[in-house]
PDB file of C-alpha atoms in Angstrom:
ATOM      1  CA  UNK A   1      30.861 -59.522 -62.601  1.00 66.00           C
ATOM      2  CA  UNK A   2      29.674 -59.438 -66.176  1.00 78.00           C
ATOM      3  CA  UNK A   3      25.925 -59.490 -66.737  1.00 88.00           C
ATOM      4  CA  UNK A   4      24.092 -61.065 -69.639  1.00 93.00           C
ATOM      5  CA  UNK A   5      20.458 -60.140 -70.044  1.00 95.00           C
ATOM      6  CA  UNK A   6      18.120 -62.417 -71.981  1.00 97.00           C
ATOM      7  CA  UNK A   7      14.604 -61.497 -73.026  1.00 96.00           C
ATOM      8  CA  UNK A   8      11.886 -62.649 -72.964  1.00 97.00           C
ATOM      9  CA  UNK A   9      12.032 -65.120 -70.099  1.00 96.00           C
ATOM     10  CA  UNK A  10       8.958 -66.936 -71.285  1.00 96.00           C
ATOM     11  CA  UNK A  11       7.010 -66.969 -74.529  1.00 97.00           C
ATOM     12  CA  UNK A  12       4.000 -68.904 -75.698  1.00 97.00           C
ATOM     13  CA  UNK A  13       3.202 -68.825 -79.375  1.00 96.00           C
ATOM     14  CA  UNK A  14       1.076 -70.538 -81.970  1.00 96.00           C
ATOM     15  CA  UNK A  15       2.530 -73.058 -84.364  1.00 97.00           C
ATOM     16  CA  UNK A  16       3.838 -71.387 -87.513  1.00 96.00           C
ATOM     17  CA  UNK A  17       4.783 -68.088 -85.942  1.00 97.00           C
ATOM     18  CA  UNK A  18       8.305 -66.778 -85.434  1.00 97.00           C
ATOM     19  CA  UNK A  19       9.818 -65.882 -82.099  1.00 97.00           C
ATOM     20  CA  UNK A  20      12.797 -63.632 -81.454  1.00 98.00           C
ATOM     21  CA  UNK A  21      14.965 -63.992 -78.368  1.00 98.00           C
ATOM     22  CA  UNK A  22      17.448 -61.288 -77.412  1.00 97.00           C
ATOM     23  CA  UNK A  23      20.682 -61.669 -75.559  1.00 96.00           C
ATOM     24  CA  UNK A  24      22.540 -58.572 -74.368  1.00 95.00           C
ATOM     25  CA  UNK A  25      25.832 -58.113 -72.608  1.00 92.00           C
ATOM     26  CA  UNK A  26      25.138 -55.233 -70.243  1.00 91.00           C
ATOM     27  CA  UNK A  27      28.525 -54.089 -69.033  1.00 84.00           C
ATOM     28  CA  UNK A  28      30.969 -55.587 -71.461  1.00 85.00           C
ATOM     29  CA  UNK A  29      31.401 -56.170 -75.150  1.00 87.00           C
ATOM     30  CA  UNK A  30      30.919 -59.633 -76.530  1.00 88.00           C
ATOM     31  CA  UNK A  31      32.218 -60.338 -80.000  1.00 88.00           C
ATOM     32  CA  UNK A  32      31.075 -63.903 -79.511  1.00 90.00           C
ATOM     33  CA  UNK A  33      27.949 -65.294 -77.931  1.00 93.00           C
ATOM     34  CA  UNK A  34      26.695 -68.836 -77.657  1.00 93.00           C
ATOM     35  CA  UNK A  35      23.197 -70.212 -77.936  1.00 95.00           C
ATOM     36  CA  UNK A  36      22.148 -73.389 -76.187  1.00 94.00           C
ATOM     37  CA  UNK A  37      19.043 -75.503 -76.027  1.00 95.00           C
ATOM     38  CA  UNK A  38      18.057 -77.457 -72.957  1.00 93.00           C
ATOM     39  CA  UNK A  39      15.336 -80.071 -72.700  1.00 88.00           C
ATOM     40  CA  UNK A  40      13.743 -80.825 -69.320  1.00 85.00           C
ATOM     41  CA  UNK A  41      16.117 -82.527 -66.910  1.00 81.00           C
ATOM     42  CA  UNK A  42      18.828 -82.660 -69.542  1.00 85.00           C
ATOM     43  CA  UNK A  43      22.075 -80.913 -70.238  1.00 88.00           C
ATOM     44  CA  UNK A  44      22.786 -77.916 -72.441  1.00 90.00           C
ATOM     45  CA  UNK A  45      23.381 -78.550 -76.097  1.00 91.00           C
ATOM     46  CA  UNK A  46      25.303 -75.925 -78.019  1.00 90.00           C
ATOM     47  CA  UNK A  47      23.291 -74.828 -81.029  1.00 93.00           C
ATOM     48  CA  UNK A  48      25.449 -72.141 -82.555  1.00 94.00           C
ATOM     49  CA  UNK A  49      28.163 -69.592 -82.027  1.00 92.00           C
ATOM     50  CA  UNK A  50      27.172 -66.041 -82.808  1.00 92.00           C
ATOM     51  CA  UNK A  51      29.921 -63.797 -84.159  1.00 90.00           C
ATOM     52  CA  UNK A  52      29.665 -60.019 -84.355  1.00 89.00           C
ATOM     53  CA  UNK A  53      30.079 -58.873 -87.912  1.00 87.00           C
ATOM     54  CA  UNK A  54      30.017 -62.298 -89.488  1.00 88.00           C
ATOM     55  CA  UNK A  55      27.841 -65.338 -89.955  1.00 91.00           C
ATOM     56  CA  UNK A  56      27.009 -67.595 -87.067  1.00 93.00           C
ATOM     57  CA  UNK A  57      28.587 -71.015 -86.832  1.00 92.00           C
ATOM     58  CA  UNK A  58      26.020 -73.750 -86.377  1.00 94.00           C
ATOM     59  CA  UNK A  59      26.567 -77.103 -84.731  1.00 92.00           C
ATOM     60  CA  UNK A  60      25.920 -80.247 -86.669  1.00 92.00           C
ATOM     61  CA  UNK A  61      22.248 -81.037 -86.951  1.00 93.00           C
ATOM     62  CA  UNK A  62      21.038 -77.503 -86.222  1.00 95.00           C
ATOM     63  CA  UNK A  63      19.024 -76.001 -89.059  1.00 94.00           C
ATOM     64  CA  UNK A  64      20.382 -72.558 -89.816  1.00 94.00           C
ATOM     65  CA  UNK A  65      17.242 -71.557 -91.700  1.00 95.00           C
ATOM     66  CA  UNK A  66      15.165 -72.572 -88.731  1.00 96.00           C
ATOM     67  CA  UNK A  67      17.215 -70.849 -86.074  1.00 97.00           C
ATOM     68  CA  UNK A  68      18.307 -67.483 -87.421  1.00 96.00           C
ATOM     69  CA  UNK A  69      21.077 -65.783 -85.506  1.00 95.00           C
ATOM     70  CA  UNK A  70      22.058 -62.171 -85.860  1.00 93.00           C
ATOM     71  CA  UNK A  71      24.845 -60.509 -83.935  1.00 92.00           C
ATOM     72  CA  UNK A  72      23.870 -56.927 -84.583  1.00 84.00           C
ATOM     73  CA  UNK A  73      26.364 -55.219 -82.303  1.00 91.00           C
ATOM     74  CA  UNK A  74      29.053 -55.915 -79.749  1.00 91.00           C
ATOM     75  CA  UNK A  75      26.377 -56.187 -77.065  1.00 92.00           C
ATOM     76  CA  UNK A  76      23.437 -57.841 -78.795  1.00 95.00           C
ATOM     77  CA  UNK A  77      22.770 -61.212 -80.344  1.00 96.00           C
ATOM     78  CA  UNK A  78      19.334 -62.453 -81.363  1.00 97.00           C
ATOM     79  CA  UNK A  79      17.980 -65.913 -82.029  1.00 97.00           C
ATOM     80  CA  UNK A  80      14.840 -66.152 -84.137  1.00 97.00           C
ATOM     81  CA  UNK A  81      12.973 -69.414 -84.200  1.00 97.00           C
ATOM     82  CA  UNK A  82      11.190 -69.299 -87.529  1.00 97.00           C
ATOM     83  CA  UNK A  83       7.892 -71.038 -88.214  1.00 96.00           C
ATOM     84  CA  UNK A  84       7.934 -72.554 -84.767  1.00 96.00           C
ATOM     85  CA  UNK A  85       6.431 -75.979 -84.178  1.00 96.00           C
ATOM     86  CA  UNK A  86       5.646 -77.821 -80.945  1.00 96.00           C
ATOM     87  CA  UNK A  87       8.904 -79.775 -81.204  1.00 95.00           C
ATOM     88  CA  UNK A  88      10.766 -76.467 -80.935  1.00 96.00           C
ATOM     89  CA  UNK A  89       9.413 -76.023 -77.438  1.00 96.00           C
ATOM     90  CA  UNK A  90      12.408 -75.910 -75.161  1.00 96.00           C
ATOM     91  CA  UNK A  91      14.514 -73.770 -72.864  1.00 96.00           C
ATOM     92  CA  UNK A  92      16.946 -71.591 -74.802  1.00 97.00           C
ATOM     93  CA  UNK A  93      19.940 -70.006 -73.094  1.00 96.00           C
ATOM     94  CA  UNK A  94      22.598 -67.630 -74.348  1.00 95.00           C
ATOM     95  CA  UNK A  95      26.026 -67.014 -72.941  1.00 93.00           C
ATOM     96  CA  UNK A  96      29.043 -64.838 -73.529  1.00 91.00           C
ATOM     97  CA  UNK A  97      32.656 -65.288 -72.524  1.00 86.00           C
ATOM     98  CA  UNK A  98      33.865 -62.831 -69.949  1.00 75.00           C
ATOM     99  CA  UNK A  99      37.416 -62.760 -71.169  1.00 62.00           C
ATOM    100  CA  UNK A 100      37.952 -62.591 -74.897  1.00 55.00           C
ATOM    101  CA  UNK A 101      41.475 -63.887 -74.985  1.00 49.00           C
ATOM    102  CA  UNK A 102      41.300 -67.075 -72.995  1.00 51.00           C
ATOM    103  CA  UNK A 103      38.976 -70.014 -72.667  1.00 51.00           C
ATOM    104  CA  UNK A 104      37.609 -68.889 -69.375  1.00 73.00           C
ATOM    105  CA  UNK A 105      34.214 -68.941 -67.802  1.00 81.00           C
ATOM    106  CA  UNK A 106      30.965 -68.056 -69.475  1.00 88.00           C
ATOM    107  CA  UNK A 107      28.272 -65.695 -68.293  1.00 90.00           C
ATOM    108  CA  UNK A 108      24.764 -66.891 -68.978  1.00 93.00           C
ATOM    109  CA  UNK A 109      21.477 -65.210 -69.607  1.00 95.00           C
ATOM    110  CA  UNK A 110      18.523 -66.278 -67.506  1.00 95.00           C
ATOM    111  CA  UNK A 111      17.042 -68.341 -70.314  1.00 95.00           C
ATOM    112  CA  UNK A 112      13.862 -68.286 -72.367  1.00 97.00           C
ATOM    113  CA  UNK A 113      11.199 -70.928 -72.021  1.00 96.00           C
ATOM    114  CA  UNK A 114       9.517 -71.320 -75.398  1.00 97.00           C
ATOM    115  CA  UNK A 115       6.205 -73.124 -75.611  1.00 97.00           C
ATOM    116  CA  UNK A 116       4.725 -73.643 -79.050  1.00 97.00           C
ATOM    117  CA  UNK A 117       1.061 -74.592 -79.105  1.00 95.00           C
TER     118      UNK A 117
ATOM    119  CA  UNK B   1      30.234 -87.174 -78.397  1.00 33.00           C
ATOM    120  CA  UNK B   2      28.900 -85.780 -75.172  1.00 38.00           C
ATOM    121  CA  UNK B   3      31.484 -85.471 -72.443  1.00 51.00           C
ATOM    122  CA  UNK B   4      31.096 -84.706 -68.797  1.00 61.00           C
ATOM    123  CA  UNK B   5      28.975 -87.454 -67.358  1.00 73.00           C
ATOM    124  CA  UNK B   6      28.004 -86.655 -63.825  1.00 79.00           C
ATOM    125  CA  UNK B   7      26.999 -88.910 -61.050  1.00 82.00           C
ATOM    126  CA  UNK B   8      24.859 -89.167 -59.164  1.00 87.00           C
ATOM    127  CA  UNK B   9      22.016 -87.881 -61.319  1.00 89.00           C
ATOM    128  CA  UNK B  10      20.174 -86.864 -58.192  1.00 93.00           C
ATOM    129  CA  UNK B  11      21.302 -86.358 -54.620  1.00 95.00           C
ATOM    130  CA  UNK B  12      19.175 -85.616 -51.578  1.00 96.00           C
ATOM    131  CA  UNK B  13      20.776 -84.645 -48.282  1.00 96.00           C
ATOM    132  CA  UNK B  14      20.009 -82.832 -45.044  1.00 97.00           C
ATOM    133  CA  UNK B  15      21.186 -79.340 -44.304  1.00 97.00           C
ATOM    134  CA  UNK B  16      24.637 -79.334 -42.790  1.00 97.00           C
ATOM    135  CA  UNK B  17      25.766 -82.457 -44.604  1.00 97.00           C
ATOM    136  CA  UNK B  18      28.370 -82.476 -47.337  1.00 97.00           C
ATOM    137  CA  UNK B  19      27.451 -83.113 -50.961  1.00 97.00           C
ATOM    138  CA  UNK B  20      29.829 -84.729 -53.421  1.00 96.00           C
ATOM    139  CA  UNK B  21      29.248 -84.811 -57.146  1.00 95.00           C
ATOM    140  CA  UNK B  22      31.477 -86.498 -59.683  1.00 95.00           C
ATOM    141  CA  UNK B  23      32.140 -85.841 -63.314  1.00 93.00           C
ATOM    142  CA  UNK B  24      33.994 -87.781 -65.984  1.00 93.00           C
ATOM    143  CA  UNK B  25      35.157 -86.577 -69.362  1.00 91.00           C
ATOM    144  CA  UNK B  26      36.531 -88.262 -72.432  1.00 86.00           C
ATOM    145  CA  UNK B  27      39.319 -86.234 -73.999  1.00 83.00           C
ATOM    146  CA  UNK B  28      42.157 -84.029 -72.846  1.00 86.00           C
ATOM    147  CA  UNK B  29      41.009 -80.694 -71.508  1.00 88.00           C
ATOM    148  CA  UNK B  30      42.341 -77.200 -70.960  1.00 87.00           C
ATOM    149  CA  UNK B  31      40.163 -76.718 -67.937  1.00 89.00           C
ATOM    150  CA  UNK B  32      37.061 -78.037 -66.287  1.00 92.00           C
ATOM    151  CA  UNK B  33      34.354 -75.824 -64.903  1.00 93.00           C
ATOM    152  CA  UNK B  34      31.408 -76.292 -62.598  1.00 95.00           C
ATOM    153  CA  UNK B  35      28.175 -74.398 -62.985  1.00 95.00           C
ATOM    154  CA  UNK B  36      25.007 -74.177 -60.976  1.00 96.00           C
ATOM    155  CA  UNK B  37      21.499 -73.835 -62.371  1.00 94.00           C
ATOM    156  CA  UNK B  38      18.415 -73.007 -60.392  1.00 94.00           C
ATOM    157  CA  UNK B  39      15.221 -74.398 -61.882  1.00 89.00           C
ATOM    158  CA  UNK B  40      14.181 -72.513 -65.005  1.00 87.00           C
ATOM    159  CA  UNK B  41      17.118 -70.144 -64.849  1.00 89.00           C
ATOM    160  CA  UNK B  42      20.461 -69.640 -66.531  1.00 90.00           C
ATOM    161  CA  UNK B  43      23.728 -71.071 -65.324  1.00 92.00           C
ATOM    162  CA  UNK B  44      26.073 -69.464 -62.874  1.00 93.00           C
ATOM    163  CA  UNK B  45      29.780 -70.159 -62.933  1.00 92.00           C
ATOM    164  CA  UNK B  46      31.080 -71.596 -59.670  1.00 95.00           C
ATOM    165  CA  UNK B  47      34.682 -72.582 -60.121  1.00 94.00           C
ATOM    166  CA  UNK B  48      37.275 -73.400 -62.765  1.00 92.00           C
ATOM    167  CA  UNK B  49      40.155 -75.815 -62.404  1.00 94.00           C
ATOM    168  CA  UNK B  50      42.924 -75.975 -64.966  1.00 92.00           C
ATOM    169  CA  UNK B  51      44.421 -79.158 -66.335  1.00 92.00           C
ATOM    170  CA  UNK B  52      47.645 -78.615 -64.388  1.00 94.00           C
ATOM    171  CA  UNK B  53      45.828 -78.156 -61.084  1.00 96.00           C
ATOM    172  CA  UNK B  54      44.704 -80.954 -58.804  1.00 97.00           C
ATOM    173  CA  UNK B  55      42.579 -79.175 -56.244  1.00 98.00           C
ATOM    174  CA  UNK B  56      40.934 -75.831 -55.828  1.00 97.00           C
ATOM    175  CA  UNK B  57      38.868 -74.203 -53.114  1.00 96.00           C
ATOM    176  CA  UNK B  58      36.321 -71.420 -53.150  1.00 95.00           C
ATOM    177  CA  UNK B  59      34.376 -70.814 -49.965  1.00 97.00           C
ATOM    178  CA  UNK B  60      32.430 -73.987 -49.213  1.00 97.00           C
ATOM    179  CA  UNK B  61      33.342 -75.466 -52.576  1.00 98.00           C
ATOM    180  CA  UNK B  62      36.204 -77.847 -53.186  1.00 98.00           C
ATOM    181  CA  UNK B  63      36.998 -79.169 -56.633  1.00 98.00           C
ATOM    182  CA  UNK B  64      39.461 -81.888 -57.501  1.00 97.00           C
ATOM    183  CA  UNK B  65      40.761 -82.950 -60.870  1.00 97.00           C
ATOM    184  CA  UNK B  66      42.365 -86.251 -61.758  1.00 96.00           C
ATOM    185  CA  UNK B  67      43.567 -86.066 -65.343  1.00 95.00           C
ATOM    186  CA  UNK B  68      44.787 -89.666 -65.295  1.00 95.00           C
ATOM    187  CA  UNK B  69      41.248 -90.825 -64.610  1.00 94.00           C
ATOM    188  CA  UNK B  70      39.660 -87.990 -66.562  1.00 94.00           C
ATOM    189  CA  UNK B  71      37.452 -87.164 -63.648  1.00 95.00           C
ATOM    190  CA  UNK B  72      36.579 -84.304 -61.335  1.00 96.00           C
ATOM    191  CA  UNK B  73      34.602 -83.951 -58.166  1.00 96.00           C
ATOM    192  CA  UNK B  74      32.753 -81.067 -56.588  1.00 97.00           C
ATOM    193  CA  UNK B  75      32.330 -81.057 -52.842  1.00 98.00           C
ATOM    194  CA  UNK B  76      29.940 -78.662 -51.146  1.00 98.00           C
ATOM    195  CA  UNK B  77      30.547 -78.595 -47.421  1.00 98.00           C
ATOM    196  CA  UNK B  78      28.008 -77.716 -44.743  1.00 97.00           C
ATOM    197  CA  UNK B  79      25.199 -77.610 -47.268  1.00 97.00           C
ATOM    198  CA  UNK B  80      22.295 -75.208 -46.987  1.00 97.00           C
ATOM    199  CA  UNK B  81      18.760 -75.363 -48.339  1.00 97.00           C
ATOM    200  CA  UNK B  82      19.767 -72.545 -50.713  1.00 96.00           C
ATOM    201  CA  UNK B  83      22.270 -74.900 -52.341  1.00 97.00           C
ATOM    202  CA  UNK B  84      19.362 -76.802 -53.864  1.00 97.00           C
ATOM    203  CA  UNK B  85      19.950 -76.649 -57.620  1.00 97.00           C
ATOM    204  CA  UNK B  86      21.342 -78.612 -60.526  1.00 95.00           C
ATOM    205  CA  UNK B  87      25.097 -78.712 -60.881  1.00 96.00           C
ATOM    206  CA  UNK B  88      26.853 -79.208 -64.199  1.00 94.00           C
ATOM    207  CA  UNK B  89      30.446 -79.837 -65.027  1.00 94.00           C
ATOM    208  CA  UNK B  90      31.710 -78.446 -68.305  1.00 92.00           C
ATOM    209  CA  UNK B  91      34.897 -79.513 -69.982  1.00 89.00           C
ATOM    210  CA  UNK B  92      36.867 -77.068 -72.075  1.00 84.00           C
ATOM    211  CA  UNK B  93      39.082 -78.861 -74.520  1.00 76.00           C
ATOM    212  CA  UNK B  94      40.414 -75.812 -76.311  1.00 69.00           C
ATOM    213  CA  UNK B  95      39.431 -74.844 -79.796  1.00 61.00           C
ATOM    214  CA  UNK B  96      36.871 -72.089 -80.109  1.00 57.00           C
ATOM    215  CA  UNK B  97      36.453 -69.978 -77.073  1.00 53.00           C
ATOM    216  CA  UNK B  98      33.660 -70.970 -74.786  1.00 57.00           C
ATOM    217  CA  UNK B  99      33.017 -74.242 -76.531  1.00 71.00           C
ATOM    218  CA  UNK B 100      32.210 -76.103 -73.374  1.00 84.00           C
ATOM    219  CA  UNK B 101      30.805 -79.598 -73.301  1.00 86.00           C
ATOM    220  CA  UNK B 102      28.317 -79.870 -70.493  1.00 89.00           C
ATOM    221  CA  UNK B 103      27.544 -82.971 -68.520  1.00 89.00           C
ATOM    222  CA  UNK B 104      24.043 -84.128 -67.754  1.00 88.00           C
ATOM    223  CA  UNK B 105      24.080 -82.589 -64.325  1.00 92.00           C
ATOM    224  CA  UNK B 106      23.386 -83.597 -60.765  1.00 94.00           C
ATOM    225  CA  UNK B 107      20.166 -82.410 -59.189  1.00 94.00           C
ATOM    226  CA  UNK B 108      20.912 -81.618 -55.563  1.00 96.00           C
ATOM    227  CA  UNK B 109      18.162 -81.274 -52.993  1.00 97.00           C
ATOM    228  CA  UNK B 110      19.107 -80.010 -49.553  1.00 97.00           C
ATOM    229  CA  UNK B 111      16.362 -80.476 -47.007  1.00 96.00           C
ATOM    230  CA  UNK B 112      16.134 -78.050 -44.100  1.00 93.00           C
TER     231      UNK B 112
END
């Protein structure tokens, strides 16, 4: 099956710094990737849709200047949390659809636990 | 609004028993999917059932869909300790690809 690699798995940073999270599709091309945020014991909330070659689409309430998304190639999307603050601490997960033409299942990265001190 | 409300929120059973989790959604869907998440990890797709299907099997998994009640259930038979995880339903209502609405999940604990 398709593999999505997410890096780093865990990051601890000081308040005010920026953190970049990478999401790669290893054996398939992904023109679209999705970024989610998950608080402890809660569900996944879609933050934005990353589109190769164009601007990301952000969900309502998500600050685009805070969460910068770049879909640099057909296999790489990055999420940069700029000027991170403790309230940004969360589990971030990316995913990519396995089949580009239908609304089928998603393949997920292993997630990144961000802790902002 | 958030769709896919699961119940129970937490379920604890003994190995060998069956585990049933339920999910409700609010609007018409194209398909409904179930995912599994081990603690601190990403999600793994388990099974997908389309809106015109009523039941689907995959190994020890059985999923049902009742579109009249806007509900689905996931049954894991003969549970194992390795089944311990959180299980999420995700409703796909069309629109942009992959725009799934995830439920709050059921945390399943299978005791050996």
